[in-house]
């Protein structure tokens, strides 16, 4: 269970300017829930995720993961994270990278071998597994990053734009993978632009605009297609782009 | 990242500048004919060299050595200008200031500057300091001791350095006999002949025939002078005056024949009765 | 977990083209040393030792500047750091493991340089046995160890600078300046002390003394003359230098840790 309570974050820009990235965000994601976080570019989705993972710190408010504060390293023991536009250590092979990822979570080498061959197989990377990542296509790199995020079979999976850079086949692979995670009862936090995927995968969605959570609700309760709702919510906030 | 890669040419430029700093004395050597001799002050070199002082000392020494190498190819009659001596002196002085343990610059000072009687007291002072620094080395103590006697008339210092050379060499009898001669103020030329014979012997042992040959000429010169001076002395004892010229000595049988001047000049007796060569006594040579 | 980060750091260094470039340069310099030895009159061994040790120092410095700094900068810039920090890896462990990984890389490079130096010197010794002088091969090895400790300290400093600097460029400049100044402060201090009181303004003296205590004294780790002339290395002085280097590294790294714990990884 993830709980955001009144979380605010402002960034200092040059010449004393400030920008409010997240404003008074309160949000609860229940265990076993698939939560979709959508919003225009620069709305604060990635910032929210980085706050959750303690990569950056809130100015005020608290965040807890399974009742552990996010500032506690132990809160992330069972978390898998796919960053936006992920870069791996491209001097490693996919095998080596997954082993590194597994070691970070303290997995034994036999479990790493088992899990990585499983994930590489699922993500259709087995054939390239012993080549260096630097030679991979963008889609392959994205899939490797997802495999690395899942190697330790995390309970909470945080995916920032998981579909970016993937061709339709790759997207299908990831889509099935997330569906499988959902079946296994994992908690999944997705931020994405691809609203159709969110609509089909998620239990609940939150729409973030200009650092504020403007709408939150069950996907099953939607009375109109998500895209329409999204445009309407954004228009209500008075954001110029939509008008 | 891109900015870091763009640093590589910048760093190359920095290395280039550093190289240029060290190569500057070398470059000026090439221009030495146009009177552009330049050395960097030793203290400045010590500071900018940081952890590469020894390397800097080596480069300074090599500059001096290459310059001398070029000079050697010029005709014998060529005489070096004072500023050229000055440059050589400063370059070698820099080298030992950067690494006071470095033997070669002292060795070069002794062979290139001392025998040309350039700033004798200062240069031999450096060699003596080198002998103190290199507390295990008998060669520099021997050089310093000999120079103090032969060039600087300082018998006490000469004696103590020669004794030190003997001690460091584990009691080499050659150093002991030199020290003994210094003690009873023996003839300087005799001492110099002993010194040169020992040096030539050592160079020949090491297979350095060229250097040995150049010292051999110096030795032949001294032997010639010594031989004539002995004759002049007996002439004076006999007649109570100086001979008119060397031929008079041969005519009287005091000399069997006139010794050959090894550098192609000829000997003469000056007004004070000292024997000299019409050629320069010495030129910079190894 | 620590081993995994150390291993990745070490591998990144080894698979970096810069390391090959630096090794090639060092190899060429060693060959040049053998050629150059023929030009020296008496102290052949000394000059060869100078060149070998100077090459080793310079190559080790390049590894810190062009491999160490780049590895850290790239990690932050390309966000590869997120993988470890989004798990339960404490930030302090991450930074220490990174430092140890870079230390391992530096140690490996130093070992290669030591082998190259020894091969060069043994070759020169066989070619010019009479003129090899008092060079002590044992001290040459110790000198390499001291260069290693010195570079560990410089690596720790570069990590500290990368925590405060706005870009890798600034880290690079700060690191190289610290090394250059730290290599010369002892010399400048001695120079000013020996010059007599009237030659320099009091302000200069105060500035030099300040710089002497503010910057690490890298001259302590320079054993070139000691090894080249086979001088006595006092155990007390050597022990002090090693403790100084390691203690200073730990202090600098602790400061870097405090900053890293507070750093926002946007």
PDB file of C-alpha atoms in Angstrom, chain C residues 2 11 14 26 37-38 52 66 70 122-123 150 164 171 173 180 190 197 207 217 224 244 257-258:
ATOM      1  CA  UNK C   2      28.551  -4.150  -2.373  1.00  0.00           C
ATOM      2  CA  UNK C  11      34.160  -3.655 -15.450  1.00  0.00           C
ATOM      3  CA  UNK C  14      38.133  -2.035 -17.976  1.00  0.00           C
ATOM      4  CA  UNK C  26      52.445   4.194 -20.890  1.00  0.00           C
ATOM      5  CA  UNK C  37      68.908   5.178 -21.561  1.00  0.00           C
ATOM      6  CA  UNK C  38      71.567   4.869 -24.240  1.00  0.00           C
ATOM      7  CA  UNK C  52      59.314   4.740 -15.579  1.00  0.00           C
ATOM      8  CA  UNK C  66      39.494  10.437 -17.605  1.00  0.00           C
ATOM      9  CA  UNK C  70      33.667  10.014 -16.252  1.00  0.00           C
ATOM     10  CA  UNK C 122      65.416  -5.058 -15.754  1.00  0.00           C
ATOM     11  CA  UNK C 123      65.958  -4.590 -19.485  1.00  0.00           C
ATOM     12  CA  UNK C 150      47.929   9.109  -3.733  1.00  0.00           C
ATOM     13  CA  UNK C 164      29.243  19.956  -5.255  1.00  0.00           C
ATOM     14  CA  UNK C 171      34.845  18.400 -11.242  1.00  0.00           C
ATOM     15  CA  UNK C 173      39.115  21.294 -13.258  1.00  0.00           C
ATOM     16  CA  UNK C 180      48.807  20.410  -9.196  1.00  0.00           C
ATOM     17  CA  UNK C 190      60.239  25.524   1.785  1.00  0.00           C
ATOM     18  CA  UNK C 197      61.862  37.275   5.854  1.00  0.00           C
ATOM     19  CA  UNK C 207      48.542  32.500   1.783  1.00  0.00           C
ATOM     20  CA  UNK C 217      50.330  17.332   0.436  1.00  0.00           C
ATOM     21  CA  UNK C 224      60.987   8.843  -7.296  1.00  0.00           C
ATOM     22  CA  UNK C 244      47.917  10.358   5.922  1.00  0.00           C
ATOM     23  CA  UNK C 257      28.752  10.898   1.860  1.00  0.00           C
ATOM     24  CA  UNK C 258      27.058  13.635   3.875  1.00  0.00           C
TER      25      UNK C 258
END
